[in-house]
Amino acid sequence: MTDLLVARLRAAGCVFAEDEAALLRAEAGGVRLEDLVVRRVAGEPLESVLGWVELDGMRLRVGPGCFVPRRRTLLLARAAIAASPSTLVELCCGVAPVAALVARARPGVRVHASDLDPVPLELARANLAGHDGAVHRDLFAALPPSLRGQIDVLAANAPYVPTEQIAMMPPEARVHEPAHALDGGRDGLDLHRRVAAEAPRWLRPGGVLLIETSVRQAPGTAATCAAAGLDPEILRDEELDATAVRAVLPAGASPETAATR
C-alpha cells in the first residue's frame, strides 16, 4: 500500500521522505500531524517543525524563525570541550548549541550565551536549563564586567555567508531562517572582525577564541585574529565538513594591554 505521507513529502522534494514521515508521526497525531506536514511541505526546516534538533546525541530545542544548528558546529563544541574551560561564552549563540554541549560534557563549567535576537534566546534558556548558565543580548555588550579578562573559551558561530551568496542558499535557510543569522557582510567576515577585535579584552591569558568559518574564508578569519594580537590556527574536520579558527591569547597578554592594541 502506498504511504501517502511519504509520497507527499517526496513530491515536496524531501530526500529522506521515509525518515521524515516517521519523525513527524512520532511527534504528532491526528489533526496536528496534518498541521506539521503542511508546514514541512511548504519548505519549513524539518527541525523547526519538530521543535528540536539532535547534535551529538543531545536534543536541543529549536523553532520557527531560528537558525537551526548544523552538524558542522560540533567542531566548535569539541574544540571547546577539549580546552577544559571553567568559563565559556558563546557569542551569536542562537539556541546555544555549543554552550549546551559543553555544559553537558564539563559539569561545573559556567556558561554564558549571547545573541542579538530575542526569539532564539528563549530557546537557548531552555537548552541551558539545569546548568550554571546565563543568556544575554548582543555580542559582548551585556556580559557581566566581572568576566573581563577571565573567560577561558569564547566560541562564535557568527554569520559568515557573503551577502551576495545568500540568494544561492537552499530555501530552507534563505526563506525560513533570519537573514541576520546568515549574512556576514560583503566578504562574510564583518562579525568575525568585531569578535576578534574585542576578544583580547575578555579572554584570560592563554584563553581561546573559536570561530566557525568556511574553507575559503578561513585565512581571512585567521588574519583578523592575528591582527587583534591572537595566535590563530585553522581547524578542519573532513567528516563533519567543518572549518574553524582557533586563536589563543598569548600568555603574557592582559586585558589592559589588549585594550590598547
PDB file of C-alpha atoms in Angstrom:
ATOM      1  CA  MET A   1       0.000   0.000   0.000  1.00  0.00           C
ATOM      2  CA  THR A   2       1.289   3.464  -0.884  1.00  0.00           C
ATOM      3  CA  ASP A   3       2.248   5.611   2.105  1.00  0.00           C
ATOM      4  CA  LEU A   4       0.528   8.877   1.250  1.00  0.00           C
ATOM      5  CA  LEU A   5       2.545  10.892   3.761  1.00  0.00           C
ATOM      6  CA  VAL A   6       5.821   9.654   2.303  1.00  0.00           C
ATOM      7  CA  ALA A   7       4.539  10.403  -1.184  1.00  0.00           C
ATOM      8  CA  ARG A   8       3.606  13.978  -0.204  1.00  0.00           C
ATOM      9  CA  LEU A   9       6.992  14.584   1.354  1.00  0.00           C
ATOM     10  CA  ARG A  10       8.825  13.102  -1.606  1.00  0.00           C
ATOM     11  CA  ALA A  11       6.798  15.248  -4.013  1.00  0.00           C
ATOM     12  CA  ALA A  12       7.815  18.304  -1.973  1.00  0.00           C
ATOM     13  CA  GLY A  13      11.482  17.465  -2.508  1.00  0.00           C
ATOM     14  CA  CYS A  14      12.273  15.793   0.819  1.00  0.00           C
ATOM     15  CA  VAL A  15      15.129  13.407   0.005  1.00  0.00           C
ATOM     16  CA  PHE A  16      14.700  11.293   3.149  1.00  0.00           C
ATOM     17  CA  ALA A  17      10.911  11.191   2.986  1.00  0.00           C
ATOM     18  CA  GLU A  18      10.520   7.871   4.827  1.00  0.00           C
ATOM     19  CA  ASP A  19      12.657   9.007   7.760  1.00  0.00           C
ATOM     20  CA  GLU A  20      10.908  12.366   7.922  1.00  0.00           C
ATOM     21  CA  ALA A  21       7.480  10.721   7.885  1.00  0.00           C
ATOM     22  CA  ALA A  22       8.447   8.543  10.845  1.00  0.00           C
ATOM     23  CA  LEU A  23       9.714  11.555  12.815  1.00  0.00           C
ATOM     24  CA  LEU A  24       6.613  13.618  12.084  1.00  0.00           C
ATOM     25  CA  ARG A  25       4.334  10.767  13.131  1.00  0.00           C
ATOM     26  CA  ALA A  26       6.275  10.319  16.345  1.00  0.00           C
ATOM     27  CA  GLU A  27       5.800  13.998  17.225  1.00  0.00           C
ATOM     28  CA  ALA A  28       2.112  14.284  16.484  1.00  0.00           C
ATOM     29  CA  GLY A  29      -1.150  12.518  15.913  1.00  0.00           C
ATOM     30  CA  GLY A  30      -4.459  13.192  14.252  1.00  0.00           C
ATOM     31  CA  VAL A  31      -5.138  16.733  13.096  1.00  0.00           C
ATOM     32  CA  ARG A  32      -1.869  18.056  14.494  1.00  0.00           C
ATOM     33  CA  LEU A  33       0.096  15.705  12.254  1.00  0.00           C
ATOM     34  CA  GLU A  34      -1.500  17.348   9.234  1.00  0.00           C
ATOM     35  CA  ASP A  35      -0.509  20.764  10.572  1.00  0.00           C
ATOM     36  CA  LEU A  36       3.106  19.654  10.807  1.00  0.00           C
ATOM     37  CA  VAL A  37       3.058  18.088   7.375  1.00  0.00           C
ATOM     38  CA  VAL A  38       1.655  21.249   5.789  1.00  0.00           C
ATOM     39  CA  ARG A  39       4.492  23.273   7.306  1.00  0.00           C
ATOM     40  CA  ARG A  40       7.129  20.810   6.122  1.00  0.00           C
ATOM     41  CA  VAL A  41       5.696  20.540   2.601  1.00  0.00           C
ATOM     42  CA  ALA A  42       5.756  24.350   2.453  1.00  0.00           C
ATOM     43  CA  GLY A  43       9.526  24.186   2.937  1.00  0.00           C
ATOM     44  CA  GLU A  44       9.975  24.899   6.643  1.00  0.00           C
ATOM     45  CA  PRO A  45      13.060  23.087   8.028  1.00  0.00           C
ATOM     46  CA  LEU A  46      12.181  19.707   9.487  1.00  0.00           C
ATOM     47  CA  GLU A  47      13.906  20.599  12.767  1.00  0.00           C
ATOM     48  CA  SER A  48      11.803  23.709  13.406  1.00  0.00           C
ATOM     49  CA  VAL A  49       8.641  21.753  12.516  1.00  0.00           C
ATOM     50  CA  LEU A  50       9.588  19.041  15.017  1.00  0.00           C
ATOM     51  CA  GLY A  51      10.745  21.593  17.602  1.00  0.00           C
ATOM     52  CA  TRP A  52      14.147  20.002  18.135  1.00  0.00           C
ATOM     53  CA  VAL A  53      17.459  19.154  16.511  1.00  0.00           C
ATOM     54  CA  GLU A  54      19.810  16.399  17.645  1.00  0.00           C
ATOM     55  CA  LEU A  55      23.528  17.119  17.959  1.00  0.00           C
ATOM     56  CA  ASP A  56      25.943  14.552  19.332  1.00  0.00           C
ATOM     57  CA  GLY A  57      23.084  12.660  20.963  1.00  0.00           C
ATOM     58  CA  MET A  58      21.616  15.768  22.621  1.00  0.00           C
ATOM     59  CA  ARG A  59      18.210  17.147  21.685  1.00  0.00           C
ATOM     60  CA  LEU A  60      18.195  20.922  21.512  1.00  0.00           C
ATOM     61  CA  ARG A  61      15.042  22.982  21.229  1.00  0.00           C
ATOM     62  CA  VAL A  62      14.582  24.995  18.047  1.00  0.00           C
ATOM     63  CA  GLY A  63      11.605  26.704  16.470  1.00  0.00           C
ATOM     64  CA  PRO A  64      10.307  28.888  13.646  1.00  0.00           C
ATOM     65  CA  GLY A  65      12.391  31.983  12.996  1.00  0.00           C
ATOM     66  CA  CYS A  66      15.547  30.450  14.490  1.00  0.00           C
ATOM     67  CA  PHE A  67      18.811  29.423  12.914  1.00  0.00           C
ATOM     68  CA  VAL A  68      18.943  25.619  13.045  1.00  0.00           C
ATOM     69  CA  PRO A  69      22.338  24.396  14.303  1.00  0.00           C
ATOM     70  CA  ARG A  70      24.218  22.306  11.744  1.00  0.00           C
ATOM     71  CA  ARG A  71      26.251  19.196  12.471  1.00  0.00           C
ATOM     72  CA  ARG A  72      29.450  21.023  11.482  1.00  0.00           C
ATOM     73  CA  THR A  73      29.168  23.158  14.624  1.00  0.00           C
ATOM     74  CA  LEU A  74      30.258  20.052  16.529  1.00  0.00           C
ATOM     75  CA  LEU A  75      33.801  21.077  15.579  1.00  0.00           C
ATOM     76  CA  LEU A  76      33.429  24.203  17.741  1.00  0.00           C
ATOM     77  CA  ALA A  77      31.834  22.266  20.578  1.00  0.00           C
ATOM     78  CA  ARG A  78      34.500  19.564  20.591  1.00  0.00           C
ATOM     79  CA  ALA A  79      37.330  22.099  20.462  1.00  0.00           C
ATOM     80  CA  ALA A  80      35.726  23.970  23.348  1.00  0.00           C
ATOM     81  CA  ILE A  81      35.316  20.786  25.381  1.00  0.00           C
ATOM     82  CA  ALA A  82      38.953  19.848  24.725  1.00  0.00           C
ATOM     83  CA  ALA A  83      40.037  23.172  26.248  1.00  0.00           C
ATOM     84  CA  SER A  84      38.526  22.098  29.617  1.00  0.00           C
ATOM     85  CA  PRO A  85      37.104  25.541  30.364  1.00  0.00           C
ATOM     86  CA  SER A  86      35.793  26.698  33.712  1.00  0.00           C
ATOM     87  CA  THR A  87      34.114  29.655  31.971  1.00  0.00           C
ATOM     88  CA  LEU A  88      32.770  29.652  28.406  1.00  0.00           C
ATOM     89  CA  VAL A  89      30.897  32.307  26.450  1.00  0.00           C
ATOM     90  CA  GLU A  90      29.059  31.508  23.216  1.00  0.00           C
ATOM     91  CA  LEU A  91      28.546  34.581  21.040  1.00  0.00           C
ATOM     92  CA  CYS A  92      25.933  34.782  18.244  1.00  0.00           C
ATOM     93  CA  CYS A  93      24.585  31.774  20.080  1.00  0.00           C
ATOM     94  CA  GLY A  94      21.161  31.261  18.527  1.00  0.00           C
ATOM     95  CA  VAL A  95      19.740  28.397  20.584  1.00  0.00           C
ATOM     96  CA  ALA A  96      23.153  27.922  22.294  1.00  0.00           C
ATOM     97  CA  PRO A  97      24.279  24.535  20.935  1.00  0.00           C
ATOM     98  CA  VAL A  98      27.956  24.960  21.875  1.00  0.00           C
ATOM     99  CA  ALA A  99      27.208  26.152  25.405  1.00  0.00           C
ATOM    100  CA  ALA A 100      24.727  23.315  25.936  1.00  0.00           C
ATOM    101  CA  LEU A 101      27.103  20.617  24.686  1.00  0.00           C
ATOM    102  CA  VAL A 102      29.997  21.969  26.748  1.00  0.00           C
ATOM    103  CA  ALA A 103      27.802  22.194  29.852  1.00  0.00           C
ATOM    104  CA  ARG A 104      26.799  18.553  29.371  1.00  0.00           C
ATOM    105  CA  ALA A 105      30.389  17.401  28.897  1.00  0.00           C
ATOM    106  CA  ARG A 106      32.014  19.553  31.591  1.00  0.00           C
ATOM    107  CA  PRO A 107      29.844  19.589  34.729  1.00  0.00           C
ATOM    108  CA  GLY A 108      30.537  22.673  36.797  1.00  0.00           C
ATOM    109  CA  VAL A 109      31.529  24.903  33.878  1.00  0.00           C
ATOM    110  CA  ARG A 110      29.971  28.376  33.912  1.00  0.00           C
ATOM    111  CA  VAL A 111      28.422  29.116  30.533  1.00  0.00           C
ATOM    112  CA  HIS A 112      27.135  32.387  29.128  1.00  0.00           C
ATOM    113  CA  ALA A 113      25.404  32.832  25.783  1.00  0.00           C
ATOM    114  CA  SER A 114      24.540  35.993  23.872  1.00  0.00           C
ATOM    115  CA  ASP A 115      22.631  36.823  20.711  1.00  0.00           C
ATOM    116  CA  LEU A 116      21.040  39.844  19.069  1.00  0.00           C
ATOM    117  CA  ASP A 117      17.701  38.088  18.517  1.00  0.00           C
ATOM    118  CA  PRO A 118      15.348  37.506  21.485  1.00  0.00           C
ATOM    119  CA  VAL A 119      13.483  34.678  19.691  1.00  0.00           C
ATOM    120  CA  PRO A 120      16.252  32.039  19.831  1.00  0.00           C
ATOM    121  CA  LEU A 121      17.377  33.311  23.231  1.00  0.00           C
ATOM    122  CA  GLU A 122      14.170  31.954  24.784  1.00  0.00           C
ATOM    123  CA  LEU A 123      15.062  28.542  23.394  1.00  0.00           C
ATOM    124  CA  ALA A 124      18.676  28.977  24.498  1.00  0.00           C
ATOM    125  CA  ARG A 125      17.440  29.409  28.066  1.00  0.00           C
ATOM    126  CA  ALA A 126      15.536  26.136  27.765  1.00  0.00           C
ATOM    127  CA  ASN A 127      18.569  24.355  26.312  1.00  0.00           C
ATOM    128  CA  LEU A 128      20.732  25.589  29.193  1.00  0.00           C
ATOM    129  CA  ALA A 129      18.179  24.807  31.883  1.00  0.00           C
ATOM    130  CA  GLY A 130      19.739  22.948  34.789  1.00  0.00           C
ATOM    131  CA  HIS A 131      23.214  24.296  34.058  1.00  0.00           C
ATOM    132  CA  ASP A 132      25.074  27.246  35.521  1.00  0.00           C
ATOM    133  CA  GLY A 133      24.220  29.369  32.500  1.00  0.00           C
ATOM    134  CA  ALA A 134      23.134  32.900  31.684  1.00  0.00           C
ATOM    135  CA  VAL A 135      21.781  34.433  28.487  1.00  0.00           C
ATOM    136  CA  HIS A 136      22.444  37.982  27.300  1.00  0.00           C
ATOM    137  CA  ARG A 137      21.627  40.270  24.362  1.00  0.00           C
ATOM    138  CA  ASP A 138      24.081  41.162  21.546  1.00  0.00           C
ATOM    139  CA  LEU A 139      27.788  40.278  21.495  1.00  0.00           C
ATOM    140  CA  PHE A 140      29.854  41.471  24.466  1.00  0.00           C
ATOM    141  CA  ALA A 141      27.615  44.415  25.386  1.00  0.00           C
ATOM    142  CA  ALA A 142      25.605  42.768  28.144  1.00  0.00           C
ATOM    143  CA  LEU A 143      28.247  40.427  29.563  1.00  0.00           C
ATOM    144  CA  PRO A 144      28.992  40.998  33.248  1.00  0.00           C
ATOM    145  CA  PRO A 145      32.065  43.247  33.657  1.00  0.00           C
ATOM    146  CA  SER A 146      33.438  40.646  36.071  1.00  0.00           C
ATOM    147  CA  LEU A 147      34.091  38.370  33.078  1.00  0.00           C
ATOM    148  CA  ARG A 148      36.556  40.801  31.518  1.00  0.00           C
ATOM    149  CA  GLY A 149      39.929  39.056  31.320  1.00  0.00           C
ATOM    150  CA  GLN A 150      38.505  35.892  32.902  1.00  0.00           C
ATOM    151  CA  ILE A 151      36.994  33.853  30.044  1.00  0.00           C
ATOM    152  CA  ASP A 152      38.666  30.548  29.163  1.00  0.00           C
ATOM    153  CA  VAL A 153      36.849  29.972  25.866  1.00  0.00           C
ATOM    154  CA  LEU A 154      34.935  32.307  23.568  1.00  0.00           C
ATOM    155  CA  ALA A 155      33.035  30.398  20.865  1.00  0.00           C
ATOM    156  CA  ALA A 156      31.216  32.067  17.996  1.00  0.00           C
ATOM    157  CA  ASN A 157      29.235  30.707  15.087  1.00  0.00           C
ATOM    158  CA  ALA A 158      28.833  34.233  13.731  1.00  0.00           C
ATOM    159  CA  PRO A 159      27.187  34.613  10.301  1.00  0.00           C
ATOM    160  CA  TYR A 160      29.817  34.195   7.594  1.00  0.00           C
ATOM    161  CA  VAL A 161      27.932  33.896   4.297  1.00  0.00           C
ATOM    162  CA  PRO A 162      28.894  36.787   1.977  1.00  0.00           C
ATOM    163  CA  THR A 163      25.840  38.927   1.250  1.00  0.00           C
ATOM    164  CA  GLU A 164      25.799  38.215  -2.485  1.00  0.00           C
ATOM    165  CA  GLN A 165      25.766  34.464  -1.828  1.00  0.00           C
ATOM    166  CA  ILE A 166      22.618  34.479   0.340  1.00  0.00           C
ATOM    167  CA  ALA A 167      20.450  34.163  -2.784  1.00  0.00           C
ATOM    168  CA  MET A 168      22.188  30.871  -3.648  1.00  0.00           C
ATOM    169  CA  MET A 169      21.448  29.215  -0.292  1.00  0.00           C
ATOM    170  CA  PRO A 170      18.794  26.469  -0.042  1.00  0.00           C
ATOM    171  CA  PRO A 171      15.256  27.847   0.521  1.00  0.00           C
ATOM    172  CA  GLU A 172      15.073  26.163   3.942  1.00  0.00           C
ATOM    173  CA  ALA A 173      17.762  28.577   5.129  1.00  0.00           C
ATOM    174  CA  ARG A 174      17.209  31.556   2.843  1.00  0.00           C
ATOM    175  CA  VAL A 175      13.441  31.760   3.379  1.00  0.00           C
ATOM    176  CA  HIS A 176      12.874  30.313   6.834  1.00  0.00           C
ATOM    177  CA  GLU A 177      15.917  31.404   8.849  1.00  0.00           C
ATOM    178  CA  PRO A 178      16.537  35.046   9.808  1.00  0.00           C
ATOM    179  CA  ALA A 179      18.813  36.918   7.411  1.00  0.00           C
ATOM    180  CA  HIS A 180      20.889  38.367  10.246  1.00  0.00           C
ATOM    181  CA  ALA A 181      21.856  34.813  11.259  1.00  0.00           C
ATOM    182  CA  LEU A 182      23.276  34.148   7.784  1.00  0.00           C
ATOM    183  CA  ASP A 183      24.580  37.416   6.323  1.00  0.00           C
ATOM    184  CA  GLY A 184      28.226  38.079   7.144  1.00  0.00           C
ATOM    185  CA  GLY A 185      28.580  41.213   5.024  1.00  0.00           C
ATOM    186  CA  ARG A 186      30.405  41.799   1.752  1.00  0.00           C
ATOM    187  CA  ASP A 187      33.141  39.222   2.382  1.00  0.00           C
ATOM    188  CA  GLY A 188      31.399  37.300   5.158  1.00  0.00           C
ATOM    189  CA  LEU A 189      33.830  38.482   7.830  1.00  0.00           C
ATOM    190  CA  ASP A 190      32.076  41.523   9.331  1.00  0.00           C
ATOM    191  CA  LEU A 191      31.181  39.779  12.588  1.00  0.00           C
ATOM    192  CA  HIS A 192      34.487  37.913  12.692  1.00  0.00           C
ATOM    193  CA  ARG A 193      36.308  41.255  12.762  1.00  0.00           C
ATOM    194  CA  ARG A 194      34.128  42.545  15.609  1.00  0.00           C
ATOM    195  CA  VAL A 195      34.516  39.388  17.675  1.00  0.00           C
ATOM    196  CA  ALA A 196      38.286  39.139  17.149  1.00  0.00           C
ATOM    197  CA  ALA A 197      38.844  42.819  17.965  1.00  0.00           C
ATOM    198  CA  GLU A 198      37.033  42.535  21.307  1.00  0.00           C
ATOM    199  CA  ALA A 199      38.155  39.048  22.313  1.00  0.00           C
ATOM    200  CA  PRO A 200      41.530  40.010  23.894  1.00  0.00           C
ATOM    201  CA  ARG A 201      39.732  42.249  26.397  1.00  0.00           C
ATOM    202  CA  TRP A 202      37.656  39.333  27.664  1.00  0.00           C
ATOM    203  CA  LEU A 203      39.900  36.274  27.423  1.00  0.00           C
ATOM    204  CA  ARG A 204      42.292  35.341  30.181  1.00  0.00           C
ATOM    205  CA  PRO A 205      45.940  34.985  29.119  1.00  0.00           C
ATOM    206  CA  GLY A 206      46.106  31.616  27.379  1.00  0.00           C
ATOM    207  CA  GLY A 207      42.351  31.741  26.694  1.00  0.00           C
ATOM    208  CA  VAL A 208      40.946  30.565  23.375  1.00  0.00           C
ATOM    209  CA  LEU A 209      38.714  32.137  20.738  1.00  0.00           C
ATOM    210  CA  LEU A 210      36.922  29.646  18.457  1.00  0.00           C
ATOM    211  CA  ILE A 211      35.160  30.912  15.324  1.00  0.00           C
ATOM    212  CA  GLU A 212      33.312  28.765  12.811  1.00  0.00           C
ATOM    213  CA  THR A 213      34.140  29.712   9.222  1.00  0.00           C
ATOM    214  CA  SER A 214      34.467  28.193   5.735  1.00  0.00           C
ATOM    215  CA  VAL A 215      37.439  26.722   3.902  1.00  0.00           C
ATOM    216  CA  ARG A 216      37.560  29.740   1.595  1.00  0.00           C
ATOM    217  CA  GLN A 217      37.254  32.306   4.380  1.00  0.00           C
ATOM    218  CA  ALA A 218      39.439  30.613   6.984  1.00  0.00           C
ATOM    219  CA  PRO A 219      42.615  32.523   6.018  1.00  0.00           C
ATOM    220  CA  GLY A 220      40.740  35.822   6.338  1.00  0.00           C
ATOM    221  CA  THR A 221      39.250  34.797   9.688  1.00  0.00           C
ATOM    222  CA  ALA A 222      42.707  33.798  10.929  1.00  0.00           C
ATOM    223  CA  ALA A 223      44.149  37.117   9.727  1.00  0.00           C
ATOM    224  CA  THR A 224      41.546  39.102  11.681  1.00  0.00           C
ATOM    225  CA  CYS A 225      42.508  37.154  14.808  1.00  0.00           C
ATOM    226  CA  ALA A 226      46.218  37.751  14.242  1.00  0.00           C
ATOM    227  CA  ALA A 227      45.570  41.479  13.753  1.00  0.00           C
ATOM    228  CA  ALA A 228      43.906  41.520  17.180  1.00  0.00           C
ATOM    229  CA  GLY A 229      47.020  40.037  18.821  1.00  0.00           C
ATOM    230  CA  LEU A 230      45.860  36.425  18.963  1.00  0.00           C
ATOM    231  CA  ASP A 231      47.792  33.374  17.744  1.00  0.00           C
ATOM    232  CA  PRO A 232      45.499  31.596  15.227  1.00  0.00           C
ATOM    233  CA  GLU A 233      45.417  28.156  13.652  1.00  0.00           C
ATOM    234  CA  ILE A 234      42.898  26.719  11.195  1.00  0.00           C
ATOM    235  CA  LEU A 235      40.994  23.583  12.233  1.00  0.00           C
ATOM    236  CA  ARG A 236      39.419  21.265   9.667  1.00  0.00           C
ATOM    237  CA  ASP A 237      37.244  18.172  10.104  1.00  0.00           C
ATOM    238  CA  GLU A 238      36.514  16.424   6.813  1.00  0.00           C
ATOM    239  CA  GLU A 239      33.969  14.036   8.309  1.00  0.00           C
ATOM    240  CA  LEU A 240      31.891  16.959   9.623  1.00  0.00           C
ATOM    241  CA  ASP A 241      32.766  19.130   6.598  1.00  0.00           C
ATOM    242  CA  ALA A 242      33.606  21.769   9.186  1.00  0.00           C
ATOM    243  CA  THR A 243      36.184  24.529   9.412  1.00  0.00           C
ATOM    244  CA  ALA A 244      37.032  26.787  12.321  1.00  0.00           C
ATOM    245  CA  VAL A 245      39.777  29.065  13.555  1.00  0.00           C
ATOM    246  CA  ARG A 246      41.265  28.520  16.999  1.00  0.00           C
ATOM    247  CA  ALA A 247      43.076  31.619  18.264  1.00  0.00           C
ATOM    248  CA  VAL A 248      44.916  31.839  21.597  1.00  0.00           C
ATOM    249  CA  LEU A 249      45.599  34.986  23.612  1.00  0.00           C
ATOM    250  CA  PRO A 250      49.359  34.851  24.389  1.00  0.00           C
ATOM    251  CA  ALA A 251      50.200  34.026  27.983  1.00  0.00           C
ATOM    252  CA  GLY A 252      51.909  37.377  28.533  1.00  0.00           C
ATOM    253  CA  ALA A 253      48.883  39.400  27.470  1.00  0.00           C
ATOM    254  CA  SER A 254      46.473  41.147  29.816  1.00  0.00           C
ATOM    255  CA  PRO A 255      43.111  42.896  29.377  1.00  0.00           C
ATOM    256  CA  GLU A 256      44.837  46.247  29.940  1.00  0.00           C
ATOM    257  CA  THR A 257      47.451  45.746  27.223  1.00  0.00           C
ATOM    258  CA  ALA A 258      44.934  44.124  24.879  1.00  0.00           C
ATOM    259  CA  ALA A 259      42.625  47.116  25.155  1.00  0.00           C
ATOM    260  CA  THR A 260      45.343  49.407  23.835  1.00  0.00           C
ATOM    261  CA  ARG A 261      46.039  47.371  20.678  1.00  0.00           C
TER     262      ARG A 261
END
